[in-house]
Amino acid sequence: MQNCIKVEKDILFKIDRKIDKLVKKIELLSYINPINIEEEKASFFKSKYLTDPNFNYPEKDFDKFKIHQKFFTQPIELIRDEKIRNLYEEIIYYYSGIVRCIETIGEGKKFYYNSLQSFGTPTELDVENAKFILHFEEEDDNDSVFEPKYSSKEAEGIFREYDERYDFEYNIKESSVMGAIAMVLNSSQTLVLNSRHTYSENEMAILTNHEIGVHMVTTINGLSHKLKIFSHGLPNNVETQEGLAVFSEYMSGNLTIKRLKELAYRVIAVDSLAKGYSFSRTFRLLHNFYDLDREKAFHITTRVHRGGGLTKDYLYLTGLKQVYDYYKAGKDLSILLTGKVTLKYADDIQYLIDKGLALNSKFITDSYSENKNTNKTLDFILDNLK
């Protein structure tokens, strides 16, 4: 009996290691950010917002056919435990979808439909929730906490001060070609800062909790497991991971109405893709109809239209609502920090822990220890999202 269990575990770990090698080559964020954003922004503004940008992207350095072949020739039928076998089947389909996304970056509708299959699109209810948020008055832009003041080099120092709360190491580098102002590259445990951006106090408070407190915490926790899939991500993990990250902003007392409205605008922008809007039309919707300043409108439109239409940005708001409700129900958040996991698979994660195939979270998001939010309007909004 013991030998049978050992053989089954050996088969599982062998399949997991092979998937690990494949997934390391296909981190979407490494390929999706345009390398000529600033040049195209200048041209777009010069055209009076009429000529869509022509973005260029990093070259792909993998053989898509070989990766697809290797995914679908994994002998998952040898995994006798049905629950685990079904999980790995879903993992293979999920990452095959990510490969299809990467291989069609810059190919318009081809990419959009692959993105749609991997990340979905907002429902009518999601759009109603976003519009509900937009009714609330945001904080005063003139407040000193929103004033740009820190260079990317100074921001690095603030991140290093914050990470003293956690006993782990990670890399920090700068990039001038990215759609976000900061992001974590999971495969290399690297925080990337936008060298063109000047950070405010509020942005630093948000980013330290969001990027290190959740994204890097779940990266490092994921690496502690023998099953490597925890470090790369269970199927459809973006919604839960981004929900946890924004929830950490809330719990640390740094989530603002302004930030929540930014997430709402992303939902509106992603919804515009489903309506067939071009880049310029989405931009004009945000800039002219919703009165966003042109820099913010361009930033959000670029995030959503990059590659040909990346739909994942609506998941920040839906993920926040899911995690908020999970917390309010008194459930254990630590199980969602075990790696790049998905709330849907919470029972599967506990099952793997109980079988000795996974570990409890070593690092827990610092802000989750105490709710420091004092903004009752935020509570009202989050309680009333449908």
Tab-separated table of C-alpha atoms in Angstrom:
chain	number	residue	atom	x	y	z
A	1	MET	CA	0.000	0.000	0.000
A	2	GLN	CA	2.819	2.383	0.983
A	3	ASN	CA	4.613	1.585	-2.280
A	4	CYS	CA	1.444	2.364	-4.274
A	5	ILE	CA	1.104	5.740	-2.567
A	6	LYS	CA	4.783	6.513	-3.253
A	7	VAL	CA	4.457	5.581	-6.934
A	8	GLU	CA	1.361	7.766	-7.291
A	9	LYS	CA	3.128	10.708	-5.667
A	10	ASP	CA	6.170	10.174	-7.906
A	11	ILE	CA	3.937	10.298	-10.997
A	12	LEU	CA	2.221	13.475	-9.788
A	13	PHE	CA	5.503	15.254	-8.990
A	14	LYS	CA	6.992	14.221	-12.332
A	15	ILE	CA	4.028	15.674	-14.257
A	16	ASP	CA	4.087	18.797	-12.071
A	17	ARG	CA	7.815	19.347	-12.744
A	18	LYS	CA	7.300	19.038	-16.498
A	19	ILE	CA	4.452	21.564	-16.410
A	20	ASP	CA	6.691	23.805	-14.284
A	21	LYS	CA	9.383	23.867	-16.998
A	22	LEU	CA	6.802	24.765	-19.641
A	23	VAL	CA	5.019	27.459	-17.641
A	24	LYS	CA	8.285	29.264	-16.792
A	25	LYS	CA	8.534	30.196	-20.469
A	26	ILE	CA	5.096	31.757	-20.803
A	27	GLU	CA	4.565	34.582	-18.313
A	28	LEU	CA	2.039	36.816	-20.080
A	29	LEU	CA	3.297	40.034	-18.455
A	30	SER	CA	6.714	39.486	-20.044
A	31	TYR	CA	5.226	39.788	-23.533
A	32	ILE	CA	2.091	41.945	-23.335
A	33	ASN	CA	3.551	45.362	-22.492
A	34	PRO	CA	4.190	47.554	-25.578
A	35	ILE	CA	7.803	48.659	-25.982
A	36	ASN	CA	6.924	51.969	-27.675
A	37	ILE	CA	4.222	53.392	-25.384
A	38	GLU	CA	5.642	56.894	-25.022
A	39	GLU	CA	6.222	57.394	-28.738
A	40	GLU	CA	2.736	56.178	-29.619
A	41	LYS	CA	1.166	58.291	-26.870
A	42	ALA	CA	2.761	61.426	-28.325
A	43	SER	CA	1.497	60.524	-31.805
A	44	PHE	CA	-1.982	59.746	-30.489
A	45	PHE	CA	-2.277	63.075	-28.684
A	46	LYS	CA	-0.952	64.887	-31.768
A	47	SER	CA	-3.696	63.247	-33.866
A	48	LYS	CA	-6.335	64.784	-31.577
A	49	TYR	CA	-7.176	61.258	-30.288
A	50	LEU	CA	-8.217	59.970	-33.717
A	51	THR	CA	-5.385	57.722	-34.923
A	52	ASP	CA	-5.033	54.503	-32.943
A	53	PRO	CA	-1.538	53.703	-31.613
A	54	ASN	CA	0.525	51.092	-33.402
A	55	PHE	CA	2.121	49.252	-30.515
A	56	ASN	CA	5.144	46.975	-30.804
A	57	TYR	CA	5.762	44.074	-28.423
A	58	PRO	CA	8.719	41.998	-27.174
A	59	GLU	CA	9.667	39.052	-29.361
A	60	LYS	CA	8.490	35.618	-28.270
A	61	ASP	CA	11.299	33.211	-27.498
A	62	PHE	CA	9.510	29.874	-27.348
A	63	ASP	CA	8.151	27.307	-29.797
A	64	LYS	CA	4.377	27.428	-29.390
A	65	PHE	CA	3.786	24.109	-31.171
A	66	LYS	CA	6.213	22.224	-28.938
A	67	ILE	CA	4.722	23.738	-25.808
A	68	HIS	CA	1.168	22.811	-26.830
A	69	GLN	CA	2.346	19.310	-27.687
A	70	LYS	CA	4.136	18.865	-24.372
A	71	PHE	CA	1.131	20.108	-22.396
A	72	PHE	CA	-1.284	17.672	-24.001
A	73	THR	CA	1.014	14.660	-23.901
A	74	GLN	CA	1.338	14.780	-20.120
A	75	PRO	CA	0.096	11.367	-18.824
A	76	ILE	CA	-2.403	12.793	-16.339
A	77	GLU	CA	-4.506	9.641	-16.713
A	78	LEU	CA	-1.873	7.980	-14.504
A	79	ILE	CA	-2.888	10.194	-11.578
A	80	ARG	CA	-5.270	7.838	-9.764
A	81	ASP	CA	-6.757	10.439	-7.420
A	82	GLU	CA	-9.698	11.803	-9.423
A	83	LYS	CA	-9.807	15.143	-7.607
A	84	ILE	CA	-6.129	15.836	-8.306
A	85	ARG	CA	-6.347	14.470	-11.864
A	86	ASN	CA	-9.239	16.813	-12.674
A	87	LEU	CA	-7.307	19.741	-11.203
A	88	TYR	CA	-4.289	19.051	-13.414
A	89	GLU	CA	-6.480	18.636	-16.464
A	90	GLU	CA	-7.890	22.121	-15.846
A	91	ILE	CA	-4.356	23.446	-15.285
A	92	ILE	CA	-3.232	22.154	-18.683
A	93	TYR	CA	-6.225	23.681	-20.480
A	94	TYR	CA	-5.704	26.984	-18.673
A	95	TYR	CA	-2.028	27.325	-19.597
A	96	SER	CA	-2.652	26.192	-23.144
A	97	GLY	CA	-5.024	29.160	-23.327
A	98	ILE	CA	-2.287	31.489	-22.023
A	99	VAL	CA	0.047	30.212	-24.766
A	100	ARG	CA	-2.638	31.033	-27.357
A	101	CYS	CA	-2.893	34.527	-25.862
A	102	ILE	CA	0.863	35.112	-26.082
A	103	GLU	CA	1.211	33.727	-29.600
A	104	THR	CA	-1.451	36.131	-30.921
A	105	ILE	CA	-0.323	39.340	-29.156
A	106	GLY	CA	-0.684	42.224	-31.585
A	107	GLU	CA	-3.045	40.322	-33.890
A	108	GLY	CA	-6.223	42.243	-33.078
A	109	LYS	CA	-9.356	40.125	-32.788
A	110	LYS	CA	-7.371	36.869	-32.656
A	111	PHE	CA	-5.760	37.990	-29.422
A	112	TYR	CA	-9.003	39.449	-28.069
A	113	TYR	CA	-10.893	36.168	-28.495
A	114	ASN	CA	-8.086	34.214	-26.816
A	115	SER	CA	-8.049	36.768	-23.981
A	116	LEU	CA	-11.803	36.419	-23.712
A	117	GLN	CA	-11.489	32.656	-23.351
A	118	SER	CA	-8.784	32.964	-20.670
A	119	PHE	CA	-10.159	35.875	-18.627
A	120	GLY	CA	-13.787	36.400	-19.609
A	121	THR	CA	-15.512	39.775	-19.899
A	122	PRO	CA	-17.681	41.895	-17.576
A	123	THR	CA	-21.311	40.923	-17.108
A	124	GLU	CA	-24.066	43.536	-17.135
A	125	LEU	CA	-24.017	43.344	-13.338
A	126	ASP	CA	-20.267	44.063	-13.282
A	127	VAL	CA	-20.822	47.152	-15.419
A	128	GLU	CA	-23.689	48.276	-13.146
A	129	ASN	CA	-21.380	47.879	-10.133
A	130	ALA	CA	-18.737	50.012	-11.849
A	131	LYS	CA	-21.252	52.749	-12.662
A	132	PHE	CA	-22.536	52.621	-9.067
A	133	ILE	CA	-19.009	53.362	-7.806
A	134	LEU	CA	-18.642	56.292	-10.191
A	135	HIS	CA	-21.517	58.114	-8.457
A	136	PHE	CA	-19.401	58.711	-5.345
A	137	GLU	CA	-17.246	61.782	-4.880
A	138	GLU	CA	-13.553	61.058	-4.782
A	139	GLU	CA	-10.868	62.646	-2.673
A	140	ASP	CA	-9.397	66.051	-3.493
A	141	ASP	CA	-6.592	65.817	-6.073
A	142	ASN	CA	-4.836	68.653	-4.285
A	143	ASP	CA	-4.349	66.564	-1.142
A	144	SER	CA	-0.596	66.218	-0.593
A	145	VAL	CA	-0.790	62.391	-0.473
A	146	PHE	CA	-1.634	62.398	-4.195
A	147	GLU	CA	1.225	64.714	-5.162
A	148	PRO	CA	3.881	63.021	-7.345
A	149	LYS	CA	7.156	63.172	-5.414
A	150	TYR	CA	9.180	59.931	-5.527
A	151	SER	CA	11.383	58.820	-8.414
A	152	SER	CA	11.596	55.103	-9.146
A	153	LYS	CA	14.951	55.035	-7.299
A	154	GLU	CA	13.375	56.638	-4.226
A	155	ALA	CA	10.410	54.264	-4.540
A	156	GLU	CA	12.834	51.327	-4.416
A	157	GLY	CA	14.079	52.553	-1.040
A	158	ILE	CA	10.512	52.718	0.295
A	159	PHE	CA	9.843	49.170	-0.899
A	160	ARG	CA	13.011	47.984	0.851
A	161	GLU	CA	11.888	49.597	4.103
A	162	TYR	CA	8.471	47.965	3.805
A	163	ASP	CA	9.820	44.494	3.031
A	164	GLU	CA	11.554	44.333	6.418
A	165	ARG	CA	8.169	43.008	7.585
A	166	TYR	CA	8.816	39.814	5.604
A	167	ASP	CA	11.743	37.444	5.897
A	168	PHE	CA	12.289	36.788	2.203
A	169	GLU	CA	14.338	38.205	-0.656
A	170	TYR	CA	13.349	39.415	-4.110
A	171	ASN	CA	14.795	41.478	-6.935
A	172	ILE	CA	13.909	45.025	-7.964
A	173	LYS	CA	14.543	46.429	-11.422
A	174	GLU	CA	13.326	49.351	-13.501
A	175	SER	CA	11.727	49.452	-16.937
A	176	SER	CA	10.689	52.285	-19.210
A	177	VAL	CA	8.435	50.052	-21.340
A	178	MET	CA	5.505	48.904	-19.237
A	179	GLY	CA	1.804	49.699	-19.040
A	180	ALA	CA	1.662	49.546	-15.229
A	181	ILE	CA	3.536	51.718	-12.730
A	182	ALA	CA	4.755	48.592	-10.930
A	183	MET	CA	4.360	44.833	-11.276
A	184	VAL	CA	5.721	41.555	-9.944
A	185	LEU	CA	7.274	39.068	-12.364
A	186	ASN	CA	6.452	35.784	-10.713
A	187	SER	CA	8.951	33.539	-12.490
A	188	SER	CA	11.988	35.580	-11.408
A	189	GLN	CA	10.670	36.951	-8.072
A	190	THR	CA	11.214	40.462	-9.398
A	191	LEU	CA	9.426	43.728	-8.661
A	192	VAL	CA	9.556	45.960	-11.740
A	193	LEU	CA	9.157	49.724	-11.304
A	194	ASN	CA	8.227	52.104	-14.103
A	195	SER	CA	11.238	54.404	-14.445
A	196	ARG	CA	9.127	57.047	-16.211
A	197	HIS	CA	6.691	57.400	-13.323
A	198	THR	CA	6.877	59.714	-10.306
A	199	TYR	CA	5.124	58.121	-7.338
A	200	SER	CA	2.883	59.776	-4.743
A	201	GLU	CA	2.652	58.841	-1.048
A	202	ASN	CA	-0.714	57.184	-1.668
A	203	GLU	CA	0.624	55.183	-4.620
A	204	MET	CA	3.530	53.946	-2.506
A	205	ALA	CA	1.174	52.930	0.318
A	206	ILE	CA	-0.989	51.081	-2.201
A	207	LEU	CA	1.877	49.442	-4.090
A	208	THR	CA	3.809	48.193	-1.063
A	209	ASN	CA	0.732	46.410	0.257
A	210	HIS	CA	-0.484	45.289	-3.172
A	211	GLU	CA	2.751	44.180	-4.878
A	212	ILE	CA	4.821	42.963	-1.927
A	213	GLY	CA	2.134	42.262	0.677
A	214	VAL	CA	0.203	40.000	-1.678
A	215	HIS	CA	1.831	39.342	-5.057
A	216	MET	CA	5.317	38.716	-3.707
A	217	VAL	CA	3.981	36.935	-0.602
A	218	THR	CA	2.002	34.478	-2.738
A	219	THR	CA	4.993	34.061	-5.073
A	220	ILE	CA	7.321	33.146	-2.195
A	221	ASN	CA	4.703	30.970	-0.462
A	222	GLY	CA	4.094	29.191	-3.751
A	223	LEU	CA	7.788	28.333	-4.073
A	224	SER	CA	7.710	26.527	-0.706
A	225	HIS	CA	5.580	23.672	-2.091
A	226	LYS	CA	6.905	20.548	-3.765
A	227	LEU	CA	4.072	20.972	-6.264
A	228	LYS	CA	5.391	23.804	-8.424
A	229	ILE	CA	1.979	24.736	-9.788
A	230	PHE	CA	1.398	26.738	-6.588
A	231	SER	CA	4.095	29.183	-7.662
A	232	HIS	CA	2.835	29.572	-11.239
A	233	GLY	CA	-0.882	29.639	-10.654
A	234	LEU	CA	-4.004	27.534	-10.533
A	235	PRO	CA	-6.543	28.092	-13.337
A	236	ASN	CA	-8.107	31.554	-13.479
A	237	ASN	CA	-6.078	32.802	-10.510
A	238	VAL	CA	-5.974	36.454	-11.650
A	239	GLU	CA	-9.352	37.334	-10.126
A	240	THR	CA	-8.462	35.999	-6.677
A	241	GLN	CA	-4.884	37.281	-6.703
A	242	GLU	CA	-5.842	40.812	-7.731
A	243	GLY	CA	-8.808	40.720	-5.348
A	244	LEU	CA	-6.463	39.817	-2.477
A	245	ALA	CA	-4.057	42.565	-3.519
A	246	VAL	CA	-6.678	45.327	-3.618
A	247	PHE	CA	-8.175	43.965	-0.385
A	248	SER	CA	-4.774	44.481	1.253
A	249	GLU	CA	-5.018	48.146	0.220
A	250	TYR	CA	-8.390	48.277	1.968
A	251	MET	CA	-7.241	46.508	5.147
A	252	SER	CA	-4.159	48.720	5.457
A	253	GLY	CA	-6.337	51.829	5.306
A	254	ASN	CA	-4.948	52.994	1.955
A	255	LEU	CA	-7.775	52.183	-0.451
A	256	THR	CA	-9.434	55.397	-1.628
A	257	ILE	CA	-12.570	56.229	-3.584
A	258	LYS	CA	-10.215	57.532	-6.273
A	259	ARG	CA	-8.530	54.119	-6.505
A	260	LEU	CA	-11.854	52.282	-6.473
A	261	LYS	CA	-13.084	54.493	-9.305
A	262	GLU	CA	-9.946	53.656	-11.284
A	263	LEU	CA	-10.895	49.983	-11.030
A	264	ALA	CA	-14.439	50.885	-12.113
A	265	TYR	CA	-13.102	52.719	-15.182
A	266	ARG	CA	-11.174	49.581	-16.094
A	267	VAL	CA	-14.440	47.620	-16.077
A	268	ILE	CA	-16.023	50.251	-18.324
A	269	ALA	CA	-13.026	50.111	-20.673
A	270	VAL	CA	-13.042	46.289	-20.880
A	271	ASP	CA	-16.779	46.368	-21.540
A	272	SER	CA	-16.081	48.698	-24.463
A	273	LEU	CA	-14.052	45.897	-26.079
A	274	ALA	CA	-17.141	43.683	-26.100
A	275	LYS	CA	-18.997	46.538	-27.774
A	276	GLY	CA	-16.365	46.657	-30.509
A	277	TYR	CA	-14.785	49.986	-29.537
A	278	SER	CA	-11.432	50.921	-31.062
A	279	PHE	CA	-8.592	52.284	-28.915
A	280	SER	CA	-9.480	55.883	-29.787
A	281	ARG	CA	-13.167	55.358	-29.061
A	282	THR	CA	-12.485	53.806	-25.635
A	283	PHE	CA	-10.134	56.691	-24.879
A	284	ARG	CA	-12.743	59.278	-25.865
A	285	LEU	CA	-15.354	57.470	-23.736
A	286	LEU	CA	-13.120	57.835	-20.682
A	287	HIS	CA	-11.749	61.277	-21.495
A	288	ASN	CA	-14.771	63.058	-22.951
A	289	PHE	CA	-17.766	61.269	-21.422
A	290	TYR	CA	-16.336	60.380	-17.997
A	291	ASP	CA	-14.052	63.420	-17.840
A	292	LEU	CA	-10.849	61.532	-16.985
A	293	ASP	CA	-7.724	63.564	-17.721
A	294	ARG	CA	-5.986	62.420	-20.871
A	295	GLU	CA	-2.980	60.810	-19.145
A	296	LYS	CA	-5.193	58.579	-16.964
A	297	ALA	CA	-7.527	57.842	-19.875
A	298	PHE	CA	-4.580	56.840	-22.080
A	299	HIS	CA	-3.082	54.665	-19.318
A	300	ILE	CA	-6.315	52.718	-18.758
A	301	THR	CA	-7.056	52.437	-22.479
A	302	THR	CA	-3.541	51.118	-23.124
A	303	ARG	CA	-3.861	48.504	-20.372
A	304	VAL	CA	-7.120	47.264	-21.862
A	305	HIS	CA	-6.330	47.472	-25.599
A	306	ARG	CA	-2.741	46.174	-25.457
A	307	GLY	CA	-2.148	43.057	-27.478
A	308	GLY	CA	-5.455	43.484	-29.292
A	309	GLY	CA	-7.751	43.583	-26.265
A	310	LEU	CA	-6.686	42.246	-22.840
A	311	THR	CA	-9.843	41.721	-20.798
A	312	LYS	CA	-8.311	40.775	-17.421
A	313	ASP	CA	-8.481	44.280	-15.901
A	314	TYR	CA	-12.168	43.988	-14.989
A	315	LEU	CA	-11.240	41.172	-12.586
A	316	TYR	CA	-9.665	43.532	-10.043
A	317	LEU	CA	-13.100	44.789	-9.001
A	318	THR	CA	-14.908	41.432	-9.125
A	319	GLY	CA	-11.996	39.843	-7.247
A	320	LEU	CA	-12.097	42.519	-4.561
A	321	LYS	CA	-15.802	41.909	-3.988
A	322	GLN	CA	-15.283	38.139	-3.755
A	323	VAL	CA	-12.426	38.434	-1.257
A	324	TYR	CA	-14.263	41.107	0.768
A	325	ASP	CA	-17.332	38.853	1.075
A	326	TYR	CA	-15.093	35.874	1.937
A	327	TYR	CA	-13.488	37.901	4.741
A	328	LYS	CA	-16.846	39.218	6.014
A	329	ALA	CA	-18.085	35.628	6.199
A	330	GLY	CA	-15.271	34.901	8.665
A	331	LYS	CA	-13.382	32.517	6.359
A	332	ASP	CA	-9.639	31.869	6.510
A	333	LEU	CA	-7.726	34.166	4.136
A	334	SER	CA	-4.430	32.350	4.736
A	335	ILE	CA	-5.431	29.455	2.486
A	336	LEU	CA	-5.687	31.954	-0.395
A	337	LEU	CA	-2.084	33.030	0.258
A	338	THR	CA	-0.570	29.561	-0.198
A	339	GLY	CA	0.479	30.505	-3.734
A	340	LYS	CA	-1.024	31.784	-6.965
A	341	VAL	CA	-4.308	30.125	-6.112
A	342	THR	CA	-7.969	30.615	-6.911
A	343	LEU	CA	-10.802	30.991	-4.427
A	344	LYS	CA	-12.775	28.417	-6.403
A	345	TYR	CA	-10.132	25.820	-5.490
A	346	ALA	CA	-9.988	26.539	-1.741
A	347	ASP	CA	-11.350	23.060	-0.951
A	348	ASP	CA	-8.856	21.443	-3.350
A	349	ILE	CA	-5.982	23.296	-1.663
A	350	GLN	CA	-7.089	22.085	1.757
A	351	TYR	CA	-7.391	18.576	0.294
A	352	LEU	CA	-3.770	18.745	-0.927
A	353	ILE	CA	-2.629	20.052	2.475
A	354	ASP	CA	-4.472	17.238	4.266
A	355	LYS	CA	-2.792	14.676	1.988
A	356	GLY	CA	0.646	16.112	2.723
A	357	LEU	CA	1.036	17.404	-0.849
A	358	ALA	CA	0.930	21.108	0.048
A	359	LEU	CA	1.823	23.390	2.957
A	360	ASN	CA	0.037	26.040	4.939
A	361	SER	CA	1.084	29.620	4.181
A	362	LYS	CA	4.489	30.492	5.647
A	363	PHE	CA	4.020	34.244	5.080
A	364	ILE	CA	0.763	36.067	5.789
A	365	THR	CA	-0.093	39.464	4.331
A	366	ASP	CA	0.799	41.964	7.052
A	367	SER	CA	-2.285	44.155	6.562
A	368	TYR	CA	-4.665	41.214	7.104
A	369	SER	CA	-3.890	41.150	10.833
A	370	GLU	CA	-5.999	44.260	11.521
A	371	ASN	CA	-8.652	46.197	9.603
A	372	LYS	CA	-7.356	49.788	9.510
A	373	ASN	CA	-9.937	51.105	7.085
A	374	THR	CA	-11.851	54.058	8.556
A	375	ASN	CA	-13.670	55.156	5.402
A	376	LYS	CA	-17.347	54.247	5.947
A	377	THR	CA	-18.172	55.161	2.346
A	378	LEU	CA	-15.862	52.391	1.158
A	379	ASP	CA	-17.627	49.930	3.466
A	380	PHE	CA	-20.982	51.059	2.117
A	381	ILE	CA	-19.840	50.614	-1.495
A	382	LEU	CA	-18.307	47.186	-0.964
A	383	ASP	CA	-21.307	45.975	1.049
A	384	ASN	CA	-23.662	47.032	-1.741
A	385	LEU	CA	-21.868	45.743	-4.811
A	386	LYS	CA	-23.968	42.967	-6.328
